[in-house]
């Protein structure tokens, strides 16, 4: 089997943390869940206490029903009577090196002004607001302003294209889009407003487009457009927080699934914030002097949870960095760590792999001594990259938290709890699940597999951060997550437990790719390819990639009469960049006469994956459901003949 286990060194123990009572915490969570989660929820500020800890109407969990809470209040107002008030909430660094500090009080004021402005524009509790902004302070400000008035934010990563905006806005039925004139990426400007102009031709629910000035480029101003600064300047700096129900939606975040249409994952406030507050406390062990640098874009779940909500609830100072890790030079994160005295760095294996390529000299030329903890998220980390992170960046004195979780789980599910734990780390393993999180590794039948055996990762009990549902699609919610293994949440990842019960994540078990840590659905990509006039059929798979983890490979069948050519290759690639966004750039396109399919017409994507990764055919025979060995062998030979 060609999986990450081949590279892993389970026996290696790097360091042991001192002092802990994790066993007691975990036992209590298991034996007295109501008492345990009550104590966790009490770390937040509630306007009204809940009637019940959990209303579990399988598969819908309502955490703390009847409780009234506001996310913005918990991130901002609660600090105003403490010394945190005048402390930096965000240290924003632009790609050009410009720095702006926003204190908690300033953030509070800006959020309140925008909340009032949104109300004036007619936004009410439950309305949806789409946010399509680069990594600038107005992005978290917009999210918190929505939360304050009970509006539901739907942030779209600013690397997505017009079509992605159309799909997401129409599904959510948003009334407003908050965007910017443009954004900076590697010294170039991205014309965000023009992309929105293109999108809103097909989004009938949009009433207004609010534009933040970032690049100061000329933009087209139409009837729906208003400038951000014009609507906030005159507004009062106080807006009463809405007493949202614990289970009112706080946000929708679209993520790729196994069909062509992205899923609108819905999170509420009470359970979600409880999960975030406590997971951050256990895993990052925030203190008042921490400077936290989570490098994720807020357009993804890591940014929502660990750039915006969790750190702000804890009152820590955070770095908000606008640009790319390697711009203008491949030292940007290290430069930021030195300049701002970062104490915790939370980043992705892709970023680390790209830095590692440039050697140790670059990070060694910066003072990284402020770091006390390192984190990784989003994709499996190769042990050699883990060791580099530990030795070169952490100088052997910073623990590494390898945190596994998903858009759907809301917050971290597996990861070392440096705040309360005393265990040995193993490079490449996320270690154990967090208190109160009960996971298991099972086979096709849903039966627990022995330690050492690969299986599907499931979560056996509801947890506070879990998604409420999928927006407008309860059926899909039930089917995707709860029907594969009855009674448990199906995470869609392969994993195994080693002899010491450490968890090792082996990657996705479904048709979802992780390209540079970004989640992309194969079927979503295939639909984008066939929307090109020359393409009749498409099958997408991925190739292992030293840098991005996975790289997109496309097998395309052309329409009758169309000839393949390098020009067409480039044109198709450009089409994908325009339809989905630059993150969907294709590594390799194969034009083929026919795609390998099962008798029932299902594309054998795993077969293609084995071919591009030069794996033995035996490895996939059990994974191609519906196909016989003969069929797979036949298709394997046929497709190889064409390449
Ligand atoms: C993968 C990102 C290995 C996994 C927070 C999961 C990981 C998917 C890790 C969710 C990790 C996340 N080790 N794989 N530490 N963290 N993943 O929704 O496949 O963008 O199912 O959430 O990322 O991706 P999403």
PDB file of N, CA, C and O and ligand atoms in Angstrom, residues 4 8 253-256 265 300-303 305-306 346-347 349 376-381 401-412 414-415 428-430 457 491-494 504-510 512-514 517-520 550, ligand 1:
ATOM      1  N   UNK A   4       1.107   7.251   3.324  1.00  0.00           N
ATOM      2  CA  UNK A   4       2.124   7.985   4.066  1.00  0.00           C
ATOM      3  C   UNK A   4       2.801   7.151   5.151  1.00  0.00           C
ATOM      4  O   UNK A   4       3.837   7.524   5.656  1.00  0.00           O
ATOM      5  N   UNK A   8       6.752   6.948   7.641  1.00  0.00           N
ATOM      6  CA  UNK A   8       6.594   7.420   9.017  1.00  0.00           C
ATOM      7  C   UNK A   8       7.421   6.621  10.004  1.00  0.00           C
ATOM      8  O   UNK A   8       7.672   5.446   9.818  1.00  0.00           O
ATOM      9  N   UNK A 253     -20.262  28.490   5.408  1.00  0.00           N
ATOM     10  CA  UNK A 253     -18.979  28.473   4.706  1.00  0.00           C
ATOM     11  C   UNK A 253     -19.042  27.352   3.678  1.00  0.00           C
ATOM     12  O   UNK A 253     -19.257  26.190   4.037  1.00  0.00           O
ATOM     13  N   UNK A 254     -18.893  27.727   2.432  1.00  0.00           N
ATOM     14  CA  UNK A 254     -19.000  26.730   1.366  1.00  0.00           C
ATOM     15  C   UNK A 254     -17.703  25.956   1.252  1.00  0.00           C
ATOM     16  O   UNK A 254     -16.616  26.517   1.305  1.00  0.00           O
ATOM     17  N   UNK A 255     -17.859  24.649   1.115  1.00  0.00           N
ATOM     18  CA  UNK A 255     -16.673  23.814   0.989  1.00  0.00           C
ATOM     19  C   UNK A 255     -16.965  22.735  -0.037  1.00  0.00           C
ATOM     20  O   UNK A 255     -18.124  22.442  -0.320  1.00  0.00           O
ATOM     21  N   UNK A 256     -15.895  22.167  -0.588  1.00  0.00           N
ATOM     22  CA  UNK A 256     -16.093  21.180  -1.644  1.00  0.00           C
ATOM     23  C   UNK A 256     -16.529  19.855  -1.086  1.00  0.00           C
ATOM     24  O   UNK A 256     -16.038  19.408  -0.048  1.00  0.00           O
ATOM     25  N   UNK A 265     -21.731  24.678   4.582  1.00  0.00           N
ATOM     26  CA  UNK A 265     -21.650  24.194   5.968  1.00  0.00           C
ATOM     27  C   UNK A 265     -22.133  25.313   6.905  1.00  0.00           C
ATOM     28  O   UNK A 265     -21.653  26.445   6.818  1.00  0.00           O
ATOM     29  N   UNK A 300     -11.106  30.449   4.487  1.00  0.00           N
ATOM     30  CA  UNK A 300     -11.230  29.019   4.789  1.00  0.00           C
ATOM     31  C   UNK A 300     -11.587  28.871   6.264  1.00  0.00           C
ATOM     32  O   UNK A 300     -11.443  29.807   7.036  1.00  0.00           O
ATOM     33  N   UNK A 301     -11.952  27.664   6.652  1.00  0.00           N
ATOM     34  CA  UNK A 301     -12.424  27.476   8.033  1.00  0.00           C
ATOM     35  C   UNK A 301     -11.328  27.779   9.066  1.00  0.00           C
ATOM     36  O   UNK A 301     -11.611  28.324  10.127  1.00  0.00           O
ATOM     37  N   UNK A 302     -10.085  27.482   8.752  1.00  0.00           N
ATOM     38  CA  UNK A 302      -9.028  27.732   9.743  1.00  0.00           C
ATOM     39  C   UNK A 302      -8.989  29.214  10.085  1.00  0.00           C
ATOM     40  O   UNK A 302      -8.811  29.595  11.242  1.00  0.00           O
ATOM     41  N   UNK A 303      -9.194  30.035   9.068  1.00  0.00           N
ATOM     42  CA  UNK A 303      -9.214  31.479   9.299  1.00  0.00           C
ATOM     43  C   UNK A 303     -10.427  31.906  10.114  1.00  0.00           C
ATOM     44  O   UNK A 303     -10.326  32.752  11.001  1.00  0.00           O
ATOM     45  N   UNK A 305     -12.108  30.151  12.302  1.00  0.00           N
ATOM     46  CA  UNK A 305     -12.054  29.683  13.687  1.00  0.00           C
ATOM     47  C   UNK A 305     -10.830  30.172  14.448  1.00  0.00           C
ATOM     48  O   UNK A 305     -10.943  30.563  15.607  1.00  0.00           O
ATOM     49  N   UNK A 306      -9.644  30.132  13.780  1.00  0.00           N
ATOM     50  CA  UNK A 306      -8.427  30.439  14.540  1.00  0.00           C
ATOM     51  C   UNK A 306      -7.691  31.696  14.078  1.00  0.00           C
ATOM     52  O   UNK A 306      -6.562  31.947  14.507  1.00  0.00           O
ATOM     53  N   UNK A 346       1.035  29.026  13.442  1.00  0.00           N
ATOM     54  CA  UNK A 346       0.112  27.954  13.052  1.00  0.00           C
ATOM     55  C   UNK A 346       0.000  28.009  11.538  1.00  0.00           C
ATOM     56  O   UNK A 346      -0.567  28.957  10.991  1.00  0.00           O
ATOM     57  N   UNK A 347       0.580  27.031  10.840  1.00  0.00           N
ATOM     58  CA  UNK A 347       0.639  27.116   9.384  1.00  0.00           C
ATOM     59  C   UNK A 347       0.407  25.767   8.721  1.00  0.00           C
ATOM     60  O   UNK A 347       0.003  24.800   9.388  1.00  0.00           O
ATOM     61  N   UNK A 349       1.491  22.417   6.082  1.00  0.00           N
ATOM     62  CA  UNK A 349       2.629  21.664   5.553  1.00  0.00           C
ATOM     63  C   UNK A 349       3.089  22.196   4.190  1.00  0.00           C
ATOM     64  O   UNK A 349       4.285  22.222   3.918  1.00  0.00           O
ATOM     65  N   UNK A 376       0.486  22.948  12.937  1.00  0.00           N
ATOM     66  CA  UNK A 376       0.259  22.662  11.524  1.00  0.00           C
ATOM     67  C   UNK A 376      -1.164  22.149  11.338  1.00  0.00           C
ATOM     68  O   UNK A 376      -1.758  21.596  12.241  1.00  0.00           O
ATOM     69  N   UNK A 377      -1.701  22.359  10.143  1.00  0.00           N
ATOM     70  CA  UNK A 377      -3.107  22.039   9.878  1.00  0.00           C
ATOM     71  C   UNK A 377      -3.361  21.905   8.378  1.00  0.00           C
ATOM     72  O   UNK A 377      -2.638  22.482   7.576  1.00  0.00           O
ATOM     73  N   UNK A 378      -4.372  21.147   8.052  1.00  0.00           N
ATOM     74  CA  UNK A 378      -4.914  21.175   6.693  1.00  0.00           C
ATOM     75  C   UNK A 378      -4.588  19.988   5.825  1.00  0.00           C
ATOM     76  O   UNK A 378      -5.301  19.697   4.877  1.00  0.00           O
ATOM     77  N   UNK A 379      -3.489  19.316   6.099  1.00  0.00           N
ATOM     78  CA  UNK A 379      -3.084  18.167   5.285  1.00  0.00           C
ATOM     79  C   UNK A 379      -2.040  17.396   6.094  1.00  0.00           C
ATOM     80  O   UNK A 379      -1.463  17.938   7.039  1.00  0.00           O
ATOM     81  N   UNK A 380      -1.806  16.141   5.706  1.00  0.00           N
ATOM     82  CA  UNK A 380      -0.809  15.375   6.460  1.00  0.00           C
ATOM     83  C   UNK A 380       0.573  16.019   6.327  1.00  0.00           C
ATOM     84  O   UNK A 380       0.919  16.520   5.265  1.00  0.00           O
ATOM     85  N   UNK A 381       1.325  15.997   7.391  1.00  0.00           N
ATOM     86  CA  UNK A 381       2.688  16.563   7.334  1.00  0.00           C
ATOM     87  C   UNK A 381       3.686  15.413   7.235  1.00  0.00           C
ATOM     88  O   UNK A 381       3.610  14.452   8.019  1.00  0.00           O
ATOM     89  N   UNK A 401       2.096  21.153  17.416  1.00  0.00           N
ATOM     90  CA  UNK A 401       0.744  20.604  17.462  1.00  0.00           C
ATOM     91  C   UNK A 401       0.273  20.390  16.026  1.00  0.00           C
ATOM     92  O   UNK A 401       0.152  21.323  15.256  1.00  0.00           O
ATOM     93  N   UNK A 402       0.092  19.114  15.696  1.00  0.00           N
ATOM     94  CA  UNK A 402      -0.421  18.750  14.366  1.00  0.00           C
ATOM     95  C   UNK A 402      -1.918  18.544  14.573  1.00  0.00           C
ATOM     96  O   UNK A 402      -2.347  17.584  15.187  1.00  0.00           O
ATOM     97  N   UNK A 403      -2.697  19.491  14.079  1.00  0.00           N
ATOM     98  CA  UNK A 403      -4.123  19.498  14.415  1.00  0.00           C
ATOM     99  C   UNK A 403      -4.964  19.010  13.243  1.00  0.00           C
ATOM    100  O   UNK A 403      -4.889  19.553  12.147  1.00  0.00           O
ATOM    101  N   UNK A 404      -5.759  17.998  13.482  1.00  0.00           N
ATOM    102  CA  UNK A 404      -6.675  17.504  12.439  1.00  0.00           C
ATOM    103  C   UNK A 404      -8.088  17.994  12.725  1.00  0.00           C
ATOM    104  O   UNK A 404      -8.577  17.884  13.861  1.00  0.00           O
ATOM    105  N   UNK A 405      -8.704  18.536  11.720  1.00  0.00           N
ATOM    106  CA  UNK A 405     -10.114  18.900  11.816  1.00  0.00           C
ATOM    107  C   UNK A 405     -10.618  19.272  10.442  1.00  0.00           C
ATOM    108  O   UNK A 405      -9.898  19.137   9.455  1.00  0.00           O
ATOM    109  N   UNK A 406     -11.846  19.745  10.352  1.00  0.00           N
ATOM    110  CA  UNK A 406     -12.483  20.010   9.053  1.00  0.00           C
ATOM    111  C   UNK A 406     -13.420  21.202   9.153  1.00  0.00           C
ATOM    112  O   UNK A 406     -13.841  21.563  10.255  1.00  0.00           O
ATOM    113  N   UNK A 407     -13.822  21.708   7.981  1.00  0.00           N
ATOM    114  CA  UNK A 407     -14.834  22.770   7.945  1.00  0.00           C
ATOM    115  C   UNK A 407     -16.054  22.320   8.766  1.00  0.00           C
ATOM    116  O   UNK A 407     -16.634  23.090   9.531  1.00  0.00           O
ATOM    117  N   UNK A 408     -16.403  21.066   8.624  1.00  0.00           N
ATOM    118  CA  UNK A 408     -17.593  20.545   9.280  1.00  0.00           C
ATOM    119  C   UNK A 408     -17.440  20.423  10.790  1.00  0.00           C
ATOM    120  O   UNK A 408     -18.430  20.510  11.529  1.00  0.00           O
ATOM    121  N   UNK A 409     -16.223  20.175  11.256  1.00  0.00           N
ATOM    122  CA  UNK A 409     -16.056  19.960  12.709  1.00  0.00           C
ATOM    123  C   UNK A 409     -15.960  21.288  13.463  1.00  0.00           C
ATOM    124  O   UNK A 409     -16.010  21.293  14.680  1.00  0.00           O
ATOM    125  N   UNK A 410     -15.801  22.382  12.747  1.00  0.00           N
ATOM    126  CA  UNK A 410     -15.780  23.710  13.365  1.00  0.00           C
ATOM    127  C   UNK A 410     -14.459  24.048  14.025  1.00  0.00           C
ATOM    128  O   UNK A 410     -13.921  25.126  13.835  1.00  0.00           O
ATOM    129  N   UNK A 411     -13.945  23.134  14.808  1.00  0.00           N
ATOM    130  CA  UNK A 411     -12.683  23.383  15.508  1.00  0.00           C
ATOM    131  C   UNK A 411     -11.844  22.115  15.536  1.00  0.00           C
ATOM    132  O   UNK A 411     -12.243  21.053  15.022  1.00  0.00           O
ATOM    133  N   UNK A 412     -10.695  22.235  16.197  1.00  0.00           N
ATOM    134  CA  UNK A 412      -9.722  21.140  16.258  1.00  0.00           C
ATOM    135  C   UNK A 412     -10.329  19.923  16.961  1.00  0.00           C
ATOM    136  O   UNK A 412     -10.965  20.047  17.999  1.00  0.00           O
ATOM    137  N   UNK A 414      -8.395  16.607  16.695  1.00  0.00           N
ATOM    138  CA  UNK A 414      -7.246  15.801  17.107  1.00  0.00           C
ATOM    139  C   UNK A 414      -6.069  16.748  17.217  1.00  0.00           C
ATOM    140  O   UNK A 414      -5.858  17.574  16.319  1.00  0.00           O
ATOM    141  N   UNK A 415      -5.316  16.623  18.287  1.00  0.00           N
ATOM    142  CA  UNK A 415      -4.143  17.482  18.429  1.00  0.00           C
ATOM    143  C   UNK A 415      -3.659  17.395  19.863  1.00  0.00           C
ATOM    144  O   UNK A 415      -4.438  17.098  20.777  1.00  0.00           O
ATOM    145  N   UNK A 428       4.415  13.492  12.515  1.00  0.00           N
ATOM    146  CA  UNK A 428       3.449  13.044  11.516  1.00  0.00           C
ATOM    147  C   UNK A 428       2.146  12.550  12.125  1.00  0.00           C
ATOM    148  O   UNK A 428       1.179  12.341  11.417  1.00  0.00           O
ATOM    149  N   UNK A 429       2.116  12.372  13.439  1.00  0.00           N
ATOM    150  CA  UNK A 429       0.854  11.951  14.073  1.00  0.00           C
ATOM    151  C   UNK A 429       0.234  13.128  14.808  1.00  0.00           C
ATOM    152  O   UNK A 429       0.928  13.880  15.483  1.00  0.00           O
ATOM    153  N   UNK A 430      -1.077  13.234  14.705  1.00  0.00           N
ATOM    154  CA  UNK A 430      -1.780  14.301  15.427  1.00  0.00           C
ATOM    155  C   UNK A 430      -1.954  13.968  16.903  1.00  0.00           C
ATOM    156  O   UNK A 430      -2.563  14.740  17.628  1.00  0.00           O
ATOM    157  N   UNK A 457     -12.123   7.194   9.323  1.00  0.00           N
ATOM    158  CA  UNK A 457     -12.213   7.912  10.592  1.00  0.00           C
ATOM    159  C   UNK A 457     -13.669   8.326  10.826  1.00  0.00           C
ATOM    160  O   UNK A 457     -14.281   8.971   9.971  1.00  0.00           O
ATOM    161  N   UNK A 491     -16.155  11.186   8.580  1.00  0.00           N
ATOM    162  CA  UNK A 491     -15.303  12.343   8.290  1.00  0.00           C
ATOM    163  C   UNK A 491     -14.760  12.331   6.866  1.00  0.00           C
ATOM    164  O   UNK A 491     -14.361  13.373   6.351  1.00  0.00           O
ATOM    165  N   UNK A 492     -14.698  11.156   6.237  1.00  0.00           N
ATOM    166  CA  UNK A 492     -14.192  11.093   4.861  1.00  0.00           C
ATOM    167  C   UNK A 492     -12.679  10.984   4.770  1.00  0.00           C
ATOM    168  O   UNK A 492     -12.121  11.141   3.692  1.00  0.00           O
ATOM    169  N   UNK A 493     -12.005  10.704   5.873  1.00  0.00           N
ATOM    170  CA  UNK A 493     -10.545  10.534   5.852  1.00  0.00           C
ATOM    171  C   UNK A 493     -10.175   9.088   6.171  1.00  0.00           C
ATOM    172  O   UNK A 493     -10.846   8.427   6.951  1.00  0.00           O
ATOM    173  N   UNK A 494      -9.071   8.649   5.597  1.00  0.00           N
ATOM    174  CA  UNK A 494      -8.474   7.383   6.025  1.00  0.00           C
ATOM    175  C   UNK A 494      -7.531   7.677   7.189  1.00  0.00           C
ATOM    176  O   UNK A 494      -6.868   8.722   7.210  1.00  0.00           O
ATOM    177  N   UNK A 504      -3.004   8.500  13.131  1.00  0.00           N
ATOM    178  CA  UNK A 504      -2.257   8.888  11.933  1.00  0.00           C
ATOM    179  C   UNK A 504      -3.265   9.088  10.813  1.00  0.00           C
ATOM    180  O   UNK A 504      -3.980   8.160  10.447  1.00  0.00           O
ATOM    181  N   UNK A 505      -3.318  10.300  10.293  1.00  0.00           N
ATOM    182  CA  UNK A 505      -4.265  10.607   9.217  1.00  0.00           C
ATOM    183  C   UNK A 505      -3.580  10.318   7.886  1.00  0.00           C
ATOM    184  O   UNK A 505      -2.448  10.752   7.657  1.00  0.00           O
ATOM    185  N   UNK A 506      -4.281   9.608   7.016  1.00  0.00           N
ATOM    186  CA  UNK A 506      -3.665   9.193   5.755  1.00  0.00           C
ATOM    187  C   UNK A 506      -4.213   9.919   4.538  1.00  0.00           C
ATOM    188  O   UNK A 506      -3.889   9.583   3.418  1.00  0.00           O
ATOM    189  N   UNK A 507      -5.100  10.873   4.729  1.00  0.00           N
ATOM    190  CA  UNK A 507      -5.641  11.622   3.578  1.00  0.00           C
ATOM    191  C   UNK A 507      -7.083  11.240   3.297  1.00  0.00           C
ATOM    192  O   UNK A 507      -7.662  10.388   3.950  1.00  0.00           O
ATOM    193  N   UNK A 508      -7.663  11.891   2.295  1.00  0.00           N
ATOM    194  CA  UNK A 508      -9.093  11.736   2.015  1.00  0.00           C
ATOM    195  C   UNK A 508      -9.409  10.359   1.442  1.00  0.00           C
ATOM    196  O   UNK A 508      -8.657   9.810   0.642  1.00  0.00           O
ATOM    197  N   UNK A 509     -10.556   9.872   1.833  1.00  0.00           N
ATOM    198  CA  UNK A 509     -11.028   8.585   1.341  1.00  0.00           C
ATOM    199  C   UNK A 509     -12.099   8.774   0.279  1.00  0.00           C
ATOM    200  O   UNK A 509     -12.717   7.825  -0.159  1.00  0.00           O
ATOM    201  N   UNK A 510     -12.341  10.025  -0.103  1.00  0.00           N
ATOM    202  CA  UNK A 510     -13.405  10.274  -1.071  1.00  0.00           C
ATOM    203  C   UNK A 510     -12.866  11.098  -2.239  1.00  0.00           C
ATOM    204  O   UNK A 510     -11.662  11.230  -2.412  1.00  0.00           O
ATOM    205  N   UNK A 512     -12.335  14.074  -2.833  1.00  0.00           N
ATOM    206  CA  UNK A 512     -11.944  15.446  -2.502  1.00  0.00           C
ATOM    207  C   UNK A 512     -10.418  15.521  -2.552  1.00  0.00           C
ATOM    208  O   UNK A 512      -9.738  14.612  -2.087  1.00  0.00           O
ATOM    209  N   UNK A 513      -9.911  16.584  -3.155  1.00  0.00           N
ATOM    210  CA  UNK A 513      -8.464  16.771  -3.224  1.00  0.00           C
ATOM    211  C   UNK A 513      -8.047  17.823  -2.216  1.00  0.00           C
ATOM    212  O   UNK A 513      -8.832  18.683  -1.838  1.00  0.00           O
ATOM    213  N   UNK A 514      -6.791  17.750  -1.812  1.00  0.00           N
ATOM    214  CA  UNK A 514      -6.218  18.791  -0.961  1.00  0.00           C
ATOM    215  C   UNK A 514      -5.013  19.335  -1.711  1.00  0.00           C
ATOM    216  O   UNK A 514      -3.935  18.748  -1.689  1.00  0.00           O
ATOM    217  N   UNK A 517      -3.238  22.370   0.531  1.00  0.00           N
ATOM    218  CA  UNK A 517      -4.087  22.526   1.720  1.00  0.00           C
ATOM    219  C   UNK A 517      -5.486  23.012   1.391  1.00  0.00           C
ATOM    220  O   UNK A 517      -6.353  23.026   2.249  1.00  0.00           O
ATOM    221  N   UNK A 518      -5.737  23.404   0.143  1.00  0.00           N
ATOM    222  CA  UNK A 518      -7.068  23.880  -0.242  1.00  0.00           C
ATOM    223  C   UNK A 518      -7.932  22.714  -0.681  1.00  0.00           C
ATOM    224  O   UNK A 518      -7.489  21.837  -1.404  1.00  0.00           O
ATOM    225  N   UNK A 519      -9.167  22.779  -0.238  1.00  0.00           N
ATOM    226  CA  UNK A 519     -10.066  21.657  -0.490  1.00  0.00           C
ATOM    227  C   UNK A 519     -10.793  21.855  -1.818  1.00  0.00           C
ATOM    228  O   UNK A 519     -11.452  22.867  -2.014  1.00  0.00           O
ATOM    229  N   UNK A 520     -10.670  20.899  -2.721  1.00  0.00           N
ATOM    230  CA  UNK A 520     -11.325  20.995  -4.033  1.00  0.00           C
ATOM    231  C   UNK A 520     -11.973  19.662  -4.377  1.00  0.00           C
ATOM    232  O   UNK A 520     -11.371  18.605  -4.185  1.00  0.00           O
ATOM    233  N   UNK A 550      -0.818  17.453  -3.076  1.00  0.00           N
ATOM    234  CA  UNK A 550      -1.464  16.848  -4.234  1.00  0.00           C
ATOM    235  C   UNK A 550      -1.500  17.891  -5.344  1.00  0.00           C
ATOM    236  O   UNK A 550      -1.676  19.077  -5.069  1.00  0.00           O
TER     237      UNK A 550
HETATM  238  C1  LIG B   1      -7.324  17.367   5.933  1.00  0.00           C
HETATM  239  C2  LIG B   1      -9.175  22.266   7.272  1.00  0.00           C
HETATM  240  C3  LIG B   1      -3.882  15.506   7.964  1.00  0.00           C
HETATM  241  C4  LIG B   1      -8.248  16.170   6.097  1.00  0.00           C
HETATM  242  C5  LIG B   1      -9.041  22.512   8.779  1.00  0.00           C
HETATM  243  C6  LIG B   1      -9.590  16.808   6.374  1.00  0.00           C
HETATM  244  C7  LIG B   1      -5.561  17.041   7.669  1.00  0.00           C
HETATM  245  C8  LIG B   1      -9.539  18.009   5.482  1.00  0.00           C
HETATM  246  C9  LIG B   1      -5.160  17.728   8.841  1.00  0.00           C
HETATM  247  C10 LIG B   1     -10.465  19.121   5.918  1.00  0.00           C
HETATM  248  C11 LIG B   1      -4.026  17.230   9.553  1.00  0.00           C
HETATM  249  C12 LIG B   1      -6.905  18.715   8.011  1.00  0.00           C
HETATM  250  N1  LIG B   1      -3.424  16.117   9.076  1.00  0.00           N
HETATM  251  N2  LIG B   1      -4.931  15.937   7.243  1.00  0.00           N
HETATM  252  N3  LIG B   1      -3.526  17.818  10.630  1.00  0.00           N
HETATM  253  N4  LIG B   1      -6.007  18.761   9.017  1.00  0.00           N
HETATM  254  N5  LIG B   1      -6.633  17.692   7.186  1.00  0.00           N
HETATM  255  O1  LIG B   1     -12.421  21.392   5.580  1.00  0.00           O
HETATM  256  O2  LIG B   1      -8.260  15.440   4.901  1.00  0.00           O
HETATM  257  O3  LIG B   1     -10.443  22.611   4.540  1.00  0.00           O
HETATM  258  O4  LIG B   1     -10.684  15.983   6.069  1.00  0.00           O
HETATM  259  O5  LIG B   1     -10.505  21.971   6.961  1.00  0.00           O
HETATM  260  O6  LIG B   1      -8.177  18.444   5.563  1.00  0.00           O
HETATM  261  O7  LIG B   1     -10.260  20.262   5.150  1.00  0.00           O
HETATM  262  P1  LIG B   1     -10.956  21.631   5.498  1.00  0.00           P
END
